[in-house]
Coordinates of C-alpha atoms and ligand atoms in Angstrom, one line a residue:
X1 CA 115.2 150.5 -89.9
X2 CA 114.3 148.5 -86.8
X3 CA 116.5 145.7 -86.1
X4 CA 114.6 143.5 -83.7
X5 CA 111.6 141.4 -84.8
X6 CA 109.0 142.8 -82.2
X7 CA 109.8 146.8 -84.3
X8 CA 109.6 144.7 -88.0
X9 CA 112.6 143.2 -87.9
X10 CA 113.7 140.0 -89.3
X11 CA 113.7 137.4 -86.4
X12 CA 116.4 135.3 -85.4
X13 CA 114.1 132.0 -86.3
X14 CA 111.0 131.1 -87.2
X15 CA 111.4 127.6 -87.0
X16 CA 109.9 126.0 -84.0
X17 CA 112.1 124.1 -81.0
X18 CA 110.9 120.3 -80.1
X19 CA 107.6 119.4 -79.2
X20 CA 106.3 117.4 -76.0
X21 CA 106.0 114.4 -75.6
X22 CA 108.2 113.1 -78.4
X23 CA 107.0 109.6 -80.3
X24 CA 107.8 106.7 -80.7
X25 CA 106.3 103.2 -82.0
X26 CA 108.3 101.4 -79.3
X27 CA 105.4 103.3 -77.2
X28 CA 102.8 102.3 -78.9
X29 CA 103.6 98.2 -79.4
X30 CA 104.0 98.7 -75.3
X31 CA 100.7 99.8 -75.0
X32 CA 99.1 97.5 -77.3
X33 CA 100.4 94.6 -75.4
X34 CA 98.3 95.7 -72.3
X35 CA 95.6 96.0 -74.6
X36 CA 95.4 92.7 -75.8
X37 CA 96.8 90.9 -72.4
X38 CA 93.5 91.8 -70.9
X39 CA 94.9 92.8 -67.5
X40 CA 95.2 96.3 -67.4
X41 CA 95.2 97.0 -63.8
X42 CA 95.7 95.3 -60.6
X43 CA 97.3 91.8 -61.3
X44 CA 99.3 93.1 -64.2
X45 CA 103.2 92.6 -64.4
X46 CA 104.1 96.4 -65.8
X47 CA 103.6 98.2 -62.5
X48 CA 105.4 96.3 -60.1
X49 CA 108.4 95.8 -63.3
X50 CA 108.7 99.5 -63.6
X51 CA 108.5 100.8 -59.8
X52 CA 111.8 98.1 -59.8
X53 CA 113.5 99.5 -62.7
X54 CA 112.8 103.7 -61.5
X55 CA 114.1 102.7 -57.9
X56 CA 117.1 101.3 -59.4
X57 CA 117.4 104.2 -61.9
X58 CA 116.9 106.5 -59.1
X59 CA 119.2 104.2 -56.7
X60 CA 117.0 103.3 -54.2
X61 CA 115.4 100.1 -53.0
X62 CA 112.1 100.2 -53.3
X63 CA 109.3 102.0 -55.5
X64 CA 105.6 102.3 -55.2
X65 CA 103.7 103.3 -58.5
X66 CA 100.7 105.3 -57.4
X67 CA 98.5 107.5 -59.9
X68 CA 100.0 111.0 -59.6
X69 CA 102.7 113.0 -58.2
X70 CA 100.3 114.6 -55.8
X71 CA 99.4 111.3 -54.4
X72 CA 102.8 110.3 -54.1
X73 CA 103.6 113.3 -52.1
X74 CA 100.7 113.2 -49.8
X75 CA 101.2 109.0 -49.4
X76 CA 104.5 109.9 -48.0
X77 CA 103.6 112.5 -45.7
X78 CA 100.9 109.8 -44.4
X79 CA 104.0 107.2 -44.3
X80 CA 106.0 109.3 -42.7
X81 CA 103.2 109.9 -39.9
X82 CA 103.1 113.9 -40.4
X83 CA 99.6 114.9 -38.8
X84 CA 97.2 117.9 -37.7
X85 CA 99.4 120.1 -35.8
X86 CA 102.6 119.1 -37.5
X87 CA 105.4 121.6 -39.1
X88 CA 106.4 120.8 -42.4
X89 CA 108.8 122.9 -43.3
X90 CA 109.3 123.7 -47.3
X91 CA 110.2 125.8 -50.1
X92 CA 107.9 129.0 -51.1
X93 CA 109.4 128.8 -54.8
X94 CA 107.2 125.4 -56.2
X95 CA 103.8 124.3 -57.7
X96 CA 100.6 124.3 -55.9
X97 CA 101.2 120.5 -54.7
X98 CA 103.8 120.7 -52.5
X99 CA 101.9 122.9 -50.5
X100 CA 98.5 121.7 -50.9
X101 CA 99.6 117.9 -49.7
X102 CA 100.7 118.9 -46.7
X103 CA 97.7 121.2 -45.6
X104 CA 95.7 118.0 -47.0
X105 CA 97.3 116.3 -44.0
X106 CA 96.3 119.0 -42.2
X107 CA 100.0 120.0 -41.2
X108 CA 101.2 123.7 -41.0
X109 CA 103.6 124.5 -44.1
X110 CA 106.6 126.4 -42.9
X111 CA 108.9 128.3 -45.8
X112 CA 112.2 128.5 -45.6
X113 CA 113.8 130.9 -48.3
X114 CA 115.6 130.0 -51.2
X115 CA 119.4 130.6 -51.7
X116 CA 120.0 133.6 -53.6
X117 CA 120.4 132.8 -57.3
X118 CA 119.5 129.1 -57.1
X119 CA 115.8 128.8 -56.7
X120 CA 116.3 126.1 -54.2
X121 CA 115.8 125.6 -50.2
X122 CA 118.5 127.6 -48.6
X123 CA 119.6 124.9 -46.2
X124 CA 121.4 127.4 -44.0
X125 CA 118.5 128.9 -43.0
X126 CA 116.5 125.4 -41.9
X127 CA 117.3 125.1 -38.6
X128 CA 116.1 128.3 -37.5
X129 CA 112.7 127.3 -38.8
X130 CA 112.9 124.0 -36.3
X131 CA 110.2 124.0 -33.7
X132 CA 109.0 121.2 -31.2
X133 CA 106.5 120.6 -34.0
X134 CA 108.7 120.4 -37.1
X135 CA 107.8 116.7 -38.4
X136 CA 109.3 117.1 -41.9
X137 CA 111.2 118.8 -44.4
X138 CA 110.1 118.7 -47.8
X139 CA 112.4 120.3 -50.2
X140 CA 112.1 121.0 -53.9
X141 CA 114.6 119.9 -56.3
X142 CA 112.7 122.5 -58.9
X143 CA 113.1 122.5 -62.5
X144 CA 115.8 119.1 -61.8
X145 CA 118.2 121.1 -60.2
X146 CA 119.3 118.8 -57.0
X147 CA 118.9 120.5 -53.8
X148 CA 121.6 120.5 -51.3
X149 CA 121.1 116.6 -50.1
X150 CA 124.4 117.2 -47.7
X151 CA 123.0 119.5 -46.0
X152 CA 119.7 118.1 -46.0
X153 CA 120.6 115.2 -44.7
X154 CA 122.4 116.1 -42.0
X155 CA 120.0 118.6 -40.3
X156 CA 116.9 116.2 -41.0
X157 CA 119.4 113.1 -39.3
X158 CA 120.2 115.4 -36.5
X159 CA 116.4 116.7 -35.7
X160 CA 114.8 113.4 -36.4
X161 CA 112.8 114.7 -39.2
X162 CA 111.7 113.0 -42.2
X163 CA 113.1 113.8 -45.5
X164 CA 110.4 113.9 -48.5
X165 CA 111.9 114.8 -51.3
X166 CA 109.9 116.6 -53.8
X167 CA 111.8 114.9 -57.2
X168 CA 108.5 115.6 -59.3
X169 CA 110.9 117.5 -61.8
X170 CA 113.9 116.4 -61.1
X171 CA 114.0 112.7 -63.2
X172 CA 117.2 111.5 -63.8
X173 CA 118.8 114.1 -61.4
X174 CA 121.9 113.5 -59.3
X175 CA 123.8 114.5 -56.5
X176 CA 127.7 113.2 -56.2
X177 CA 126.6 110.9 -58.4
X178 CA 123.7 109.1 -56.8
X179 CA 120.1 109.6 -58.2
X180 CA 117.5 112.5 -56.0
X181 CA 115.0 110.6 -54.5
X182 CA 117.1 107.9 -52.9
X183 CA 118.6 109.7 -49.9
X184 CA 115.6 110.9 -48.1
X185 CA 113.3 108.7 -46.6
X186 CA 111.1 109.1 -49.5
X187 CA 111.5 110.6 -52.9
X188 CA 108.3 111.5 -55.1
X189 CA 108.6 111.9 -58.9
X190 CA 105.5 113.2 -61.5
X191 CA 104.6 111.5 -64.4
X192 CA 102.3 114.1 -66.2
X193 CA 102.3 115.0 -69.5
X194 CA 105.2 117.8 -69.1
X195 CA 107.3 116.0 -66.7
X196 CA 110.9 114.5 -68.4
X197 CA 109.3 111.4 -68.0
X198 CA 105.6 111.0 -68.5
X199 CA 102.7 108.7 -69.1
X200 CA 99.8 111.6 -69.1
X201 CA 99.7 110.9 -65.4
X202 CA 101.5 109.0 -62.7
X203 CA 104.1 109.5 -60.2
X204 CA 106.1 107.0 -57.8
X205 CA 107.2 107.3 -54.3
X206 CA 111.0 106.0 -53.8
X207 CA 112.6 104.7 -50.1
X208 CA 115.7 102.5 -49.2
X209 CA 113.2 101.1 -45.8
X210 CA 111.8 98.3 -45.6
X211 CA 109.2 99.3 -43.5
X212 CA 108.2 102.6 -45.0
X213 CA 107.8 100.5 -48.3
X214 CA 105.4 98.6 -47.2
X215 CA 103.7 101.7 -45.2
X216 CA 103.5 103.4 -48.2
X217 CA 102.2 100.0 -50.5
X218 CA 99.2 99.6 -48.4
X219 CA 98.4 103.5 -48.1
X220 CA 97.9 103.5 -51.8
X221 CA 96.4 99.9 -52.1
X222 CA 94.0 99.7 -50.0
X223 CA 95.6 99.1 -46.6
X224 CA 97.0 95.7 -48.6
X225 CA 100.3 95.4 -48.1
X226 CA 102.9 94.5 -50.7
X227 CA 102.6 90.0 -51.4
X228 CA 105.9 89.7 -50.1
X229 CA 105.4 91.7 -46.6
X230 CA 107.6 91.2 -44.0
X231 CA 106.0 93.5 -42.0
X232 CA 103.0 92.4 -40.5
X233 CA 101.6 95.5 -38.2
X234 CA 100.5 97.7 -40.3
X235 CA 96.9 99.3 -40.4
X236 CA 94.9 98.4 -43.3
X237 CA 94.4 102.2 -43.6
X238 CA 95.1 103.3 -47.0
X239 CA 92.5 104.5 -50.5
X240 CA 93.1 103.4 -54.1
X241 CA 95.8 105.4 -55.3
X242 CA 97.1 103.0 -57.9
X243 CA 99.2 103.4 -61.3
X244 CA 96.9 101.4 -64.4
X245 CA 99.0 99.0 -66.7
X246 CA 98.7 101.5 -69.6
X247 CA 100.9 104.1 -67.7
X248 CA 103.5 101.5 -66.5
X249 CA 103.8 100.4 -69.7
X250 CA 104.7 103.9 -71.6
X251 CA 107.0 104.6 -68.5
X252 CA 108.8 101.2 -69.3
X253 CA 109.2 102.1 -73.0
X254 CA 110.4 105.8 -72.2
X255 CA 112.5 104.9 -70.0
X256 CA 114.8 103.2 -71.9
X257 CA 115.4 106.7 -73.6
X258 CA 115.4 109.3 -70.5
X259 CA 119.4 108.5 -69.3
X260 CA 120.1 109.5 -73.3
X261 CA 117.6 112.7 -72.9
X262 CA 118.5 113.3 -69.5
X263 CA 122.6 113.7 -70.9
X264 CA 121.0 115.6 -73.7
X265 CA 119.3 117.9 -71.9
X266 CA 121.7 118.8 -69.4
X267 CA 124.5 118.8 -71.8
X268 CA 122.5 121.5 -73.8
X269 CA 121.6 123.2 -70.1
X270 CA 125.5 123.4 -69.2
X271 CA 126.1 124.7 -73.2
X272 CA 123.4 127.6 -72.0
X273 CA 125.0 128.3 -68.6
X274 CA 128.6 128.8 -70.5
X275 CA 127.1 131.4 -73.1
X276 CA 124.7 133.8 -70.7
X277 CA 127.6 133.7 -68.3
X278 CA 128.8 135.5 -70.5
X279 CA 126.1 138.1 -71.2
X280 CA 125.8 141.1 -68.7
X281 CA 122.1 141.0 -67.7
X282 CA 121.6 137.0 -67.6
X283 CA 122.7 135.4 -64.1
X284 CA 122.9 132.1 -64.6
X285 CA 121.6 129.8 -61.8
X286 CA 123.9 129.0 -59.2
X287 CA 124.3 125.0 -59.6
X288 CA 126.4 123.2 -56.4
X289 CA 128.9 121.4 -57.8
X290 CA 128.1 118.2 -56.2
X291 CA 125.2 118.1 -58.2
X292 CA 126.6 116.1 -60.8
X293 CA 123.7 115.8 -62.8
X294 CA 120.4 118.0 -63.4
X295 CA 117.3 116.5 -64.3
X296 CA 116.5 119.7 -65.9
X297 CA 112.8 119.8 -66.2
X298 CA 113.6 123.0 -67.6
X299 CA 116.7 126.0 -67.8
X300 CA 116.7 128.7 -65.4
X301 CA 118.1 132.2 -65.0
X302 CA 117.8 135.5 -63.8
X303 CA 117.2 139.1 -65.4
X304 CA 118.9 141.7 -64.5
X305 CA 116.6 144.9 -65.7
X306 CA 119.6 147.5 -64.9
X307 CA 122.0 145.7 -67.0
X308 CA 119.3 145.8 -70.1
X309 CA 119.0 149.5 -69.5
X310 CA 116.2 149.5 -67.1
X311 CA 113.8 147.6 -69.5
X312 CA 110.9 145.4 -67.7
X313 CA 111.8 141.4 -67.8
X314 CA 107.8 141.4 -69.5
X315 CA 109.1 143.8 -72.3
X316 CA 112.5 141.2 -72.8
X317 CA 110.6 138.4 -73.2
X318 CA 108.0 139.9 -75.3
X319 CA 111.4 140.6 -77.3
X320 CA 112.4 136.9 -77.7
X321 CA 109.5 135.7 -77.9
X322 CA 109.0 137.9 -81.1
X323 CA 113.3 136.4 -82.4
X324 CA 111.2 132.8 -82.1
X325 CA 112.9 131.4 -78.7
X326 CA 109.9 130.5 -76.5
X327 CA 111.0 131.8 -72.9
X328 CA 109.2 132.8 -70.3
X329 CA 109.0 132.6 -66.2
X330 CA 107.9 129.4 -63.7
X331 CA 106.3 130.7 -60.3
X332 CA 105.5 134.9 -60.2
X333 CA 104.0 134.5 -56.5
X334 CA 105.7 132.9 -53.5
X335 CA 104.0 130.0 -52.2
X336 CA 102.7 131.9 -48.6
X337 CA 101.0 134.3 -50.8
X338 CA 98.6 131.6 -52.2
X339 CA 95.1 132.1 -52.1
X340 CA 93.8 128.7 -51.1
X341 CA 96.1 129.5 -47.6
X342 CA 93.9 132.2 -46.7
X343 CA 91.0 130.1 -47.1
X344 CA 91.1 127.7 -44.1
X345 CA 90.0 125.2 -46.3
X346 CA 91.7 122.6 -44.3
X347 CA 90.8 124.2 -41.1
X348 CA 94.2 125.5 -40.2
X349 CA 94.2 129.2 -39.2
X350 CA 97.1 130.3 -41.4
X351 CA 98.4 133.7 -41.6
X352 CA 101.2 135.0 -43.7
X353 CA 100.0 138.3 -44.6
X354 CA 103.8 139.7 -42.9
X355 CA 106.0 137.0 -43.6
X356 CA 108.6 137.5 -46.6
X357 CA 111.3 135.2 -47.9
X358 CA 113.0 137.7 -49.9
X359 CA 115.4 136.3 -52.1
X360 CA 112.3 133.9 -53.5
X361 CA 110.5 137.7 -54.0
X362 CA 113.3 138.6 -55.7
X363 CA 113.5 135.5 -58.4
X364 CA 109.6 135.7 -58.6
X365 CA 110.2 138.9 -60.6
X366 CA 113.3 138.5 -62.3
X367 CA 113.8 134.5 -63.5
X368 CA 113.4 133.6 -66.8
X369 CA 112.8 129.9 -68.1
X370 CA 112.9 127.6 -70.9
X371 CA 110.9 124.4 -70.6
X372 CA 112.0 121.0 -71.1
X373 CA 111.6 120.6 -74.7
X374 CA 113.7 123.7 -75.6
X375 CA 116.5 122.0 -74.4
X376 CA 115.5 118.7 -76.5
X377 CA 116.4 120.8 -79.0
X378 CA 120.2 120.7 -81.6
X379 CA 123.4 122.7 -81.3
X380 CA 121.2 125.3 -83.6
X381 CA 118.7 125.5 -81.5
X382 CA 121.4 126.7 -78.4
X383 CA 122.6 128.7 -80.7
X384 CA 119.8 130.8 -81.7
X385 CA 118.4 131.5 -78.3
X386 CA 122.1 133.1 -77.1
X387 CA 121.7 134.6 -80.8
X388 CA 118.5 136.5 -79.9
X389 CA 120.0 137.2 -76.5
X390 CA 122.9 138.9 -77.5
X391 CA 120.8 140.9 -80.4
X392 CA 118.4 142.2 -77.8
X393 CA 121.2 143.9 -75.8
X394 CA 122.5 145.4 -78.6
X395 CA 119.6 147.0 -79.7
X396 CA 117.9 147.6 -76.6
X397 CA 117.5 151.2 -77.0
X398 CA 115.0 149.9 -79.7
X399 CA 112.8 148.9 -76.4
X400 CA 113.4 151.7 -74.4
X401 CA 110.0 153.6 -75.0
X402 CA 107.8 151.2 -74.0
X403 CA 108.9 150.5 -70.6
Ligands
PLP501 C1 107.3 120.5 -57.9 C2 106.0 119.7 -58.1 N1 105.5 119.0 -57.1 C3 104.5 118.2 -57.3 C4 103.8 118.1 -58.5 C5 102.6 117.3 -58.6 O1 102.6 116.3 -59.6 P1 101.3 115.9 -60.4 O2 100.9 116.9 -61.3 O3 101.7 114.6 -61.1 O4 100.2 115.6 -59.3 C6 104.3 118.8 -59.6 C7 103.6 118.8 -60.9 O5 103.7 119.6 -61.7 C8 105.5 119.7 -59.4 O6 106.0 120.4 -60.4

């Protein structure tokens, strides 16, 4: 009799983990209100009240609301001056858009690997990477977990570089205490329909300057610069890159709930951490420990195929995934093997065909990931996945044939 469910087995659940987004009516009196105030874009009161009350979440000064986390990277790169020619130097292990904004400026993304078993920007390897052209460094905090902000810091401080912080999954994220996003020059958060915090679309681009703000207000307004400027150089250069009144207003309600959900989540994300630490063949993800807070966006981990007796990671999650826990993998390909890079379709001449970062090789074929909403779920729910875990090692002979 075959014990696991993917041979007949009974499964470890069959009920299903939280869905995304969660509802609530507080959401939808918020959006009604725009509806019947009339003013539903420019002119309207929600925008400018939530790019205050994220900054101060976040802790820093100043936010500007624009209509996607893609525009809010590629509005600070502008801000921050980063041109054709420029370095930008970033992490291989992201989505698309980190990369994409800064060939849309038509600057040359340099990777720097990622630390072994932590998925994020090995800082000790940045400096090496600086050239005479190196403008920026745009790290990742990916899936919420922060990036080393110390070290970042410090080497962008020393260089004079600019620090964009990629927070687009990192809401509610903190290092020693203080929110990601406010100790660069600019922090960049998503608000699509995944993200921890999400109006369908959106994102917001966070600084602590004055200057920058107001940079960064008229590049996605127009060229106009905020009413209360104190700044009164700058070029009227800028598109229409502008958050509606029906977005700020479902960010303002959610809000209120994502420091509860945030707590949750990485309460749940710790609870994980504890229980596959404990499992030969899961490494857990290496978090700093002055990151006091993840934003987790979702869990992360590594497989370990020798210690599941040489079974493929496709075959073990084909194997949960049949006990009811939803798990799969973020990024299979490191960002310098993406095909738009060989395209030249920002006229760069790009070629990475030799170049290897290979610890991010490495966690491109071995990581494993829950999203979000599986750690939305109850104690149960925890339970269960380590559950199905644990029954998959004992039986793994059962998956032996099919590797
Ligand atoms: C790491 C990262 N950067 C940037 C973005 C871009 O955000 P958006 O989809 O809101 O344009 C995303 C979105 O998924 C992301 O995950």
């Amino acid at each position: 009799m075959p014990n696991l469910a993917i041979n007949g087995g009974e499964p470890t659940r069959t009920e299903s983990f939280p869905s995304w987004p969660t509802l609530d009516p507080a959401d939808i009196e918020a959006f009604e209100n725009i509806y019947n105030s009339g003013r539903w874009g420019v002119g309207g009161t929600n925008v400018p009240e939530f790019a205050k009350q994220f900054a101060e979440f976040q802790g820093a000064k100043y936010g500007v609301c624009v209509n996607s986390g893609t525009s809010a990277l590629y509005i600070a790169l502008k801000a921050a001056e980063v041109g054709p020619g420029d370095e930008v130097i970033t992490s291989p292990y992201t989505f698309q858009a980190t990369v994409v904004v800064i060939l849309m400026t038509h600057a040359v993304p340099v990777f720097v690997d990622t630390a072994p078993d932590s998925f994020l920007l090995d800082v000790s390897k940045i400096e090496e990477a600086i050239t005479e052209k190196t403008k920026a460094i745009l790290p990742v905090h990916i899936a919420g977990y922060p990036a080393d902000l110390d070290g970042l810091t410090e080497i962008s401080d020393k260089h004079n570089l600019k620090l964009i912080e990629d927070c687009a999954q990192a809401h509610g994220a903190e290092w020693r205490g203080k929110g990601v996003g406010s100790w660069g020059d600019f922090g960049c958060f998503s608000f699509q329909s995944s993200k921890n915090l999400c109006a369908g679309e959106g994102g917001i681009i966070l600084t602590n300057d004055r200057e920058l703000y107001e940079r960064t207000y008229a590049l996605h307004n127009c060229g106009r610069t905020p009413p209360e400027a104190e700044f009164g150089n700058i070029e009227p250069f800028g598109g229409n890159f502008r958050m509606t009144e029906w977005q700020a207003s479902i960010l303002l309600s959610r809000l209120t709930r994502l420091e509860e959900e945030t707590n949750h989540r990485h309460m749940n994300m710790r609870w994980l951490d504890g229980w596959f630490g404990e499992i030969p063949g899961i490494k857990v993800t290496r978090i700093d420990p002055r990151a006091t807070r993840c934003g987790s966006h979702g869990y992360k981990a590594i497989f370990d195929s020798e210690e599941f007796e040489g079974i493929s990671r496709a075959r073990f999650l084909e194997a949960m995934r049949a006990e009811g826990i939803p798990i799969g993998y973020w990024y299979t390909t490191p960002m310098y093997r993406a095909t738009f890079l060989k395209s030249n379709l920002f006229g760069q001449n790009l070629d990475y065909n030799d170049f290897h970062c290979p610890e991010t090789e490495k966690i491109c074929q071995s990581g494993l990931a829950f999203s979000q909403n599986v750690l939305m779920g109850n104690v149960r729910d925890m339970e269960d996945i380590i559950k199905a875990t644990m029954k998959i090692r004992r039986n793994v002979n059962e998956l032996k044939d099919d590797t």
